[in-house]
Short mmCIF file of C-alpha atoms in Angstrom, two decimals:
data_model
loop_
_atom_site.label_atom_id
_atom_site.label_comp_id
_atom_site.label_asym_id
_atom_site.label_seq_id
_atom_site.Cartn_x
_atom_site.Cartn_y
_atom_site.Cartn_z
CA MET A 1 -7.33 -9.74 -5.64
CA GLY A 2 -10.48 -7.76 -5.29
CA LEU A 3 -12.50 -6.86 -2.28
CA GLY A 4 -12.25 -10.39 -0.93
CA PHE A 5 -8.49 -10.22 -0.80
CA ARG A 6 -8.66 -7.00 1.11
CA ILE A 7 -11.08 -8.41 3.69
CA GLY A 8 -8.97 -11.49 4.26
CA LEU A 9 -5.88 -9.36 4.60
CA GLU A 10 -7.46 -7.04 7.15
CA LEU A 11 -8.61 -9.95 9.30
CA VAL A 12 -5.40 -11.93 9.22
CA VAL A 13 -2.99 -9.05 9.61
CA ALA A 14 -4.94 -7.60 12.54
CA VAL A 15 -4.76 -10.90 14.42
CA PHE A 16 -1.06 -11.33 13.66
CA VAL A 17 -0.16 -7.83 14.77
CA GLY A 18 -2.23 -8.25 17.92
CA VAL A 19 -0.48 -11.49 18.77
CA ALA A 20 2.92 -9.98 18.03
CA ILE A 21 2.29 -7.01 20.32
CA GLY A 22 0.95 -9.27 23.08
CA TRP A 23 3.90 -11.61 22.80
CA ALA A 24 6.37 -8.72 22.92
CA ILE A 25 4.67 -7.28 25.99
CA ASP A 26 4.80 -10.69 27.69
CA ARG A 27 8.48 -11.02 26.99
CA TRP A 28 9.15 -7.52 28.17
CA LEU A 29 7.07 -7.58 31.38
CA GLY A 30 7.01 -11.31 32.00
CA THR A 31 3.23 -11.41 32.24
CA ARG A 32 2.73 -14.59 30.27
CA PRO A 33 0.09 -15.47 29.12
CA TRP A 34 -2.06 -12.40 29.82
CA GLY A 35 -0.64 -9.98 27.28
CA LEU A 36 -0.95 -12.55 24.53
CA LEU A 37 -4.54 -13.36 25.47
CA VAL A 38 -5.69 -9.77 25.75
CA PHE A 39 -4.01 -8.63 22.54
CA LEU A 40 -5.15 -11.67 20.60
CA PHE A 41 -8.74 -10.71 21.27
CA LEU A 42 -8.05 -7.03 20.67
CA GLY A 43 -6.50 -8.01 17.34
CA VAL A 44 -9.53 -10.06 16.40
CA GLY A 45 -11.71 -7.12 17.41
CA ALA A 46 -9.67 -4.66 15.37
CA GLY A 47 -9.74 -6.96 12.37
CA MET A 48 -13.50 -7.34 12.55
CA THR A 49 -13.94 -3.59 12.98
CA ASN A 50 -11.92 -3.02 9.83
CA VAL A 51 -13.81 -5.65 7.86
CA TYR A 52 -17.09 -4.18 9.03
CA ARG A 53 -15.98 -0.75 7.86
CA VAL A 54 -14.81 -2.03 4.50
CA VAL A 55 -18.05 -3.90 3.87
CA LYS A 56 -20.24 -1.03 4.99
CA GLY A 57 -18.43 1.20 2.55
CA LEU A 58 -17.76 3.60 5.39
CA GLY A 59 -14.23 2.67 5.65
CA MET A 60 -12.18 2.89 2.61
CA ALA A 61 -9.36 3.36 5.02
CA VAL A 62 -8.85 1.82 8.37
CA GLY A 63 -10.16 4.04 11.10
CA TYR A 64 -12.29 6.02 8.73
CA LYS A 65 -15.33 7.34 10.49
CA GLY A 66 -18.53 9.17 9.85
CA GLU A 67 -20.65 9.58 6.75
CA GLY A 68 -19.40 13.00 5.68
CA ARG A 69 -16.16 12.90 3.79
CA GLY A 70 -14.62 15.57 5.95
CA GLY A 71 -12.19 16.95 3.44
CA THR A 72 -14.63 17.25 0.60
CA GLU A 73 -17.26 19.88 0.47
CA PRO A 74 -20.60 18.32 -0.34
CA GLY A 75 -21.36 18.28 -4.00
CA LYS A 76 -17.73 18.59 -4.97
CA GLY A 77 -15.58 15.67 -5.87
CA GLU A 78 -18.10 12.92 -5.43
CA ARG A 79 -16.42 9.69 -6.06
CA GLY A 80 -19.26 7.25 -6.08
CA LYS A 81 -19.10 5.02 -3.09
CA GLY A 82 -19.16 1.95 -5.27
CA GLU A 83 -16.21 3.12 -7.28
CA TRP A 84 -13.85 1.95 -4.61
CA ASP A 85 -15.66 -1.16 -3.58
CA ASP A 86 -15.56 -3.06 -6.85
CA GLU A 87 -11.88 -2.78 -7.25
CA ASP A 88 -9.24 -2.95 -4.67
CA MET B 1 17.14 -18.31 0.21
CA ALA B 2 18.37 -18.60 -3.37
CA ALA B 3 15.78 -20.62 -5.22
CA PRO B 4 16.88 -22.95 -8.01
CA GLU B 5 16.84 -21.60 -11.54
CA ALA B 6 13.58 -23.26 -12.60
CA SER B 7 11.63 -22.36 -9.46
CA PRO B 8 8.77 -19.89 -9.88
CA LEU B 9 10.31 -17.92 -7.04
CA HIS B 10 13.70 -17.59 -8.70
CA GLN B 11 12.58 -14.35 -10.34
CA PHE B 12 12.47 -12.68 -6.93
CA SER B 13 16.01 -13.54 -5.87
CA ILE B 14 18.32 -10.63 -5.21
CA ASP B 15 21.68 -10.61 -6.94
CA ARG B 16 24.56 -8.40 -5.96
CA ILE B 17 25.84 -6.39 -8.88
CA ALA B 18 28.56 -4.48 -7.10
CA GLU B 19 29.80 -5.54 -3.69
CA MET B 20 29.93 -2.79 -1.14
CA HIS B 21 30.47 -3.16 2.57
CA LEU B 22 30.47 -0.52 5.25
CA GLY B 23 31.75 -2.12 8.41
CA ARG B 24 29.33 -4.97 9.01
CA LEU B 25 26.66 -3.41 6.83
CA ASP B 26 26.09 -4.98 3.44
CA LEU B 27 25.38 -2.05 1.16
CA SER B 28 25.92 -3.92 -2.09
CA TYR B 29 24.31 -2.55 -5.20
CA THR B 30 21.75 -5.18 -6.18
CA ASN B 31 19.42 -5.79 -9.09
CA SER B 32 16.66 -4.37 -6.89
CA ALA B 33 18.59 -1.15 -6.40
CA LEU B 34 19.37 -1.05 -10.11
CA LEU B 35 15.68 -1.20 -11.01
CA MET B 36 14.92 1.52 -8.46
CA THR B 37 17.60 3.70 -10.02
CA ILE B 38 16.13 3.06 -13.46
CA ALA B 39 12.64 3.90 -12.20
CA ALA B 40 13.78 7.14 -10.59
CA GLY B 41 15.77 8.02 -13.71
CA LEU B 42 12.87 7.32 -16.06
CA ILE B 43 10.43 9.35 -13.95
CA THR B 44 12.82 12.30 -13.83
CA ALA B 45 13.51 12.03 -17.55
CA LEU B 46 9.80 11.86 -18.36
CA MET B 47 8.90 14.88 -16.28
CA VAL B 48 11.87 16.96 -17.43
CA ALA B 49 11.33 16.10 -21.09
CA ALA B 50 7.62 16.78 -20.83
CA THR B 51 7.97 20.19 -19.23
CA ARG B 52 10.99 21.51 -21.10
CA ASN B 53 9.18 22.63 -24.22
CA ALA B 54 5.84 23.20 -22.55
CA SER B 55 3.32 24.64 -24.94
CA LEU B 56 -0.30 25.68 -24.63
CA VAL B 57 -1.35 22.84 -26.90
CA PRO B 58 0.44 19.89 -25.32
CA GLY B 59 2.31 17.34 -27.33
CA ARG B 60 2.12 13.62 -26.63
CA LEU B 61 4.71 13.56 -23.88
CA GLN B 62 3.42 16.71 -22.26
CA SER B 63 -0.16 15.50 -22.18
CA LEU B 64 0.99 12.23 -20.63
CA ALA B 65 2.74 14.13 -17.86
CA GLU B 66 -0.25 16.43 -17.44
CA MET B 67 -2.60 13.48 -17.15
CA LEU B 68 -0.47 11.91 -14.45
CA TYR B 69 -0.28 15.22 -12.63
CA ASP B 70 -4.02 15.79 -12.88
CA PHE B 71 -4.74 12.24 -11.76
CA VAL B 72 -2.81 12.60 -8.51
CA ALA B 73 -3.93 16.19 -7.97
CA LYS B 74 -7.58 15.22 -8.32
CA MET B 75 -7.10 12.25 -6.03
CA ILE B 76 -5.71 14.57 -3.35
CA ASP B 77 -8.43 17.19 -3.88
CA ASP B 78 -11.19 14.61 -3.60
CA ASN B 79 -9.83 12.72 -0.64
CA VAL B 80 -7.80 15.14 1.43
CA GLY B 81 -9.10 18.55 0.42
CA GLU B 82 -7.36 21.90 0.07
CA GLU B 83 -4.89 21.27 2.88
CA GLY B 84 -3.59 18.20 1.11
CA ARG B 85 -2.12 20.28 -1.71
CA GLN B 86 1.12 20.92 0.14
CA TYR B 87 1.77 17.18 0.31
CA PHE B 88 1.37 16.77 -3.44
CA PRO B 89 5.09 16.35 -4.18
CA PHE B 90 5.40 13.43 -1.80
CA LEU B 91 2.24 11.65 -2.93
CA PHE B 92 3.08 12.18 -6.60
CA THR B 93 6.56 10.77 -6.10
CA LEU B 94 5.12 7.82 -4.21
CA PHE B 95 2.60 7.08 -6.95
CA MET B 96 5.12 7.36 -9.78
CA PHE B 97 7.73 5.28 -7.98
CA ILE B 98 5.34 2.39 -7.30
CA LEU B 99 3.78 2.64 -10.75
CA PHE B 100 7.14 2.50 -12.49
CA GLY B 101 8.35 -0.25 -10.18
CA ASN B 102 5.32 -2.38 -11.01
CA LEU B 103 5.43 -1.65 -14.73
CA LEU B 104 9.19 -2.16 -15.08
CA GLY B 105 8.68 -5.53 -13.44
CA MET B 106 6.44 -6.51 -16.34
CA ILE B 107 9.36 -6.39 -18.76
CA PRO B 108 10.56 -9.99 -19.28
CA TYR B 109 13.76 -10.85 -17.38
CA SER B 110 13.60 -7.69 -15.34
CA PHE B 111 13.00 -7.51 -11.62
CA THR B 112 10.02 -6.23 -9.63
CA PHE B 113 11.31 -4.38 -6.61
CA THR B 114 7.77 -3.94 -5.25
CA SER B 115 7.64 -7.72 -4.82
CA HIS B 116 9.85 -7.43 -1.75
CA ILE B 117 8.21 -6.70 1.56
CA VAL B 118 11.26 -4.73 2.72
CA VAL B 119 10.66 -2.23 -0.05
CA THR B 120 6.89 -1.95 0.35
CA PHE B 121 7.12 -1.87 4.12
CA ALA B 122 9.69 0.90 3.99
CA LEU B 123 7.33 2.91 1.80
CA ALA B 124 4.33 2.16 4.03
CA ALA B 125 6.25 2.94 7.21
CA THR B 126 7.36 6.26 5.74
CA VAL B 127 3.74 7.12 5.00
CA PHE B 128 2.61 5.97 8.44
CA ILE B 129 5.27 7.83 10.41
CA GLY B 130 4.91 10.92 8.26
CA VAL B 131 1.13 11.00 8.57
CA THR B 132 1.26 10.47 12.32
CA LEU B 133 3.80 13.29 12.68
CA ILE B 134 1.65 15.60 10.55
CA GLY B 135 -1.33 14.80 12.77
CA VAL B 136 0.58 15.38 15.99
CA ILE B 137 2.14 18.63 14.75
CA ARG B 138 -1.19 19.98 13.51
CA HIS B 139 -3.35 18.98 16.46
CA GLY B 140 -0.95 18.27 19.29
CA PHE B 141 -2.57 16.35 22.12
CA HIS B 142 -5.95 16.60 20.41
CA PHE B 143 -4.72 14.11 17.80
CA LEU B 144 -5.58 11.33 20.23
CA SER B 145 -9.28 12.04 19.72
CA LEU B 146 -8.86 10.09 16.47
CA PHE B 147 -9.02 6.96 18.60
CA VAL B 148 -12.24 7.85 20.41
CA PRO B 149 -15.34 6.88 18.42
CA HIS B 150 -18.33 9.22 18.50
CA GLY B 151 -21.48 8.56 20.48
CA VAL B 152 -20.31 5.55 22.42
CA PRO B 153 -21.17 4.90 26.07
CA LYS B 154 -18.28 5.68 28.41
CA ALA B 155 -17.97 2.09 29.64
CA LEU B 156 -17.44 0.76 26.13
CA LEU B 157 -14.63 3.20 25.48
CA LEU B 158 -12.41 1.05 27.67
CA LEU B 159 -12.70 -1.67 25.05
CA LEU B 160 -13.04 0.42 21.89
CA VAL B 161 -10.09 2.74 22.32
CA PRO B 162 -7.52 -0.09 22.37
CA ILE B 163 -9.21 -1.62 19.33
CA GLU B 164 -9.09 1.70 17.47
CA LEU B 165 -5.48 2.14 18.48
CA LEU B 166 -4.60 -1.32 17.24
CA SER B 167 -6.46 -0.88 13.98
CA TYR B 168 -4.49 2.34 13.47
CA CYS B 169 -1.19 0.56 14.09
CA ILE B 170 -2.08 -2.15 11.57
CA ARG B 171 -2.17 0.35 8.71
CA PRO B 172 1.46 0.08 7.58
CA PHE B 173 1.20 -3.71 7.58
CA THR B 174 -1.95 -3.98 5.47
CA LEU B 175 -0.69 -1.22 3.19
CA SER B 176 2.62 -2.96 2.51
CA ILE B 177 1.35 -6.54 2.39
CA ARG B 178 -1.37 -5.65 -0.10
CA LEU B 179 1.11 -4.34 -2.65
CA PHE B 180 3.74 -6.99 -2.02
CA ALA B 181 1.31 -9.93 -2.07
CA ASN B 182 -0.35 -8.77 -5.28
CA MET B 183 2.96 -8.47 -7.08
CA VAL B 184 4.36 -11.78 -5.80
CA ALA B 185 1.14 -13.71 -6.50
CA GLY B 186 0.80 -12.40 -10.04
CA HIS B 187 4.40 -12.92 -11.08
CA THR B 188 4.57 -16.38 -9.51
CA MET B 189 1.39 -17.41 -11.30
CA LEU B 190 2.84 -16.35 -14.66
CA VAL B 191 5.89 -18.56 -14.20
CA ILE B 192 3.88 -21.51 -12.90
CA PHE B 193 1.66 -21.48 -15.96
CA ALA B 194 4.68 -21.05 -18.20
CA GLY B 195 6.14 -24.16 -16.56
CA PHE B 196 3.18 -26.22 -17.84
CA VAL B 197 3.90 -25.49 -21.49
CA ALA B 198 6.51 -28.19 -22.12
CA PRO B 199 5.00 -31.04 -20.02
CA LEU B 200 1.57 -30.69 -21.62
CA GLY B 201 2.86 -31.70 -25.06
CA LEU B 202 0.10 -31.29 -27.60
CA PHE B 203 -1.91 -29.00 -25.37
CA PHE B 204 0.93 -26.53 -25.01
CA PHE B 205 -1.28 -23.70 -26.25
CA ALA B 206 -3.59 -23.80 -23.22
CA PRO B 207 -1.11 -22.43 -20.66
CA ILE B 208 0.22 -19.99 -23.23
CA ALA B 209 -3.27 -18.60 -23.73
CA MET B 210 -3.68 -18.43 -19.96
CA ASP B 211 -0.40 -16.56 -19.62
CA ALA B 212 -1.36 -14.11 -22.33
CA ALA B 213 -4.53 -13.31 -20.42
CA LEU B 214 -2.65 -13.14 -17.12
CA VAL B 215 -0.11 -10.68 -18.51
CA LEU B 216 -2.94 -8.31 -19.35
CA LEU B 217 -4.36 -8.78 -15.86
CA GLU B 218 -0.95 -8.12 -14.37
CA PHE B 219 -0.71 -4.78 -16.18
CA LEU B 220 -4.07 -3.89 -14.67
CA VAL B 221 -2.90 -4.98 -11.22
CA ALA B 222 0.34 -3.02 -11.60
CA VAL B 223 -1.51 0.24 -12.22
CA LEU B 224 -4.32 -0.52 -9.77
CA GLN B 225 -2.01 -1.31 -6.88
CA ALA B 226 -0.06 1.91 -7.38
CA TYR B 227 -3.39 3.73 -7.31
CA VAL B 228 -4.61 1.85 -4.21
CA PHE B 229 -1.39 2.53 -2.32
CA THR B 230 -1.57 6.24 -3.07
CA ILE B 231 -5.28 6.64 -2.37
CA LEU B 232 -4.96 4.88 0.98
CA SER B 233 -2.07 7.19 1.83
CA CYS B 234 -4.37 10.09 0.93
CA LEU B 235 -7.09 8.77 3.22
CA TYR B 236 -4.65 8.31 6.10
CA LEU B 237 -3.47 11.85 5.52
CA ARG B 238 -7.09 13.01 5.52
CA ASP B 239 -7.62 11.38 8.90
CA ALA B 240 -4.55 13.08 10.30
CA ILE B 241 -5.52 16.50 8.99
CA HIS B 242 -9.26 16.48 9.70
CA LEU B 243 -9.31 13.95 12.55
CA HIS B 244 -12.92 12.95 11.86
#
């Protein structure tokens, strides 16, 4: 239930959501199997991006970018980077 | 779906307390709804009681309420910044509701409403839709730049933008599954170990010791998951307000 759980969750959920979207698009547009294929790989890609961000400590949240914590002025409110990573 | 009495999953079954139907909609008052009402009532009672006789030197109840307030306020200040202050009421309510839901579930024979994906997904979807709307209202069309990574060759954008978009859409799912899975796993584990007590005969104390340790862990998880849910909501909000 720590960091490992989070990484597994990000990977699996991303793939599932990708497949679900692809499947829905196929049903809607009748483009089987292309939607499923494309979105499966996009899902895998999104999952890996998220895992990469989590591990790098950049991404406490999905889609978090850049080194500067935008909202925080430097020097104020430093939550150590590790503080998040140990717990989940 | 109703699991047999002895099943470790029986604790999650929903029982109707008062039947209520609106057309074809089943709006029955269930044990889940009862626990939510209790949680909301307790939170309101705590905050009202703590602030009624507010004094400069806080009493026990008042300092508890002030600590909770400071905790969420600091979390918003650190992660969202000044602009996040106006969303404090929502985030504080969210934190308290999940915290009380998790902690009330730790009372023996009670029910953990955060162990149902419907509940956690409704909370996560509210956060997701709200945050997206805040982003769109604040930035309009420019909000879409959230999905364009910096310093990437133009050709790669064709691949990266859909991936970013998808990883944005996954947020409500990971947010809700994290909370729900933690609660279900912990509570199921407690009952499974408790089920070993009688069959083990002489060694009955081993699972009891395990359960005692697990209960402590579960209290930790209950508080931690409320914190994680709220801080991730803060970070999503930060993204919507500051874009990058």
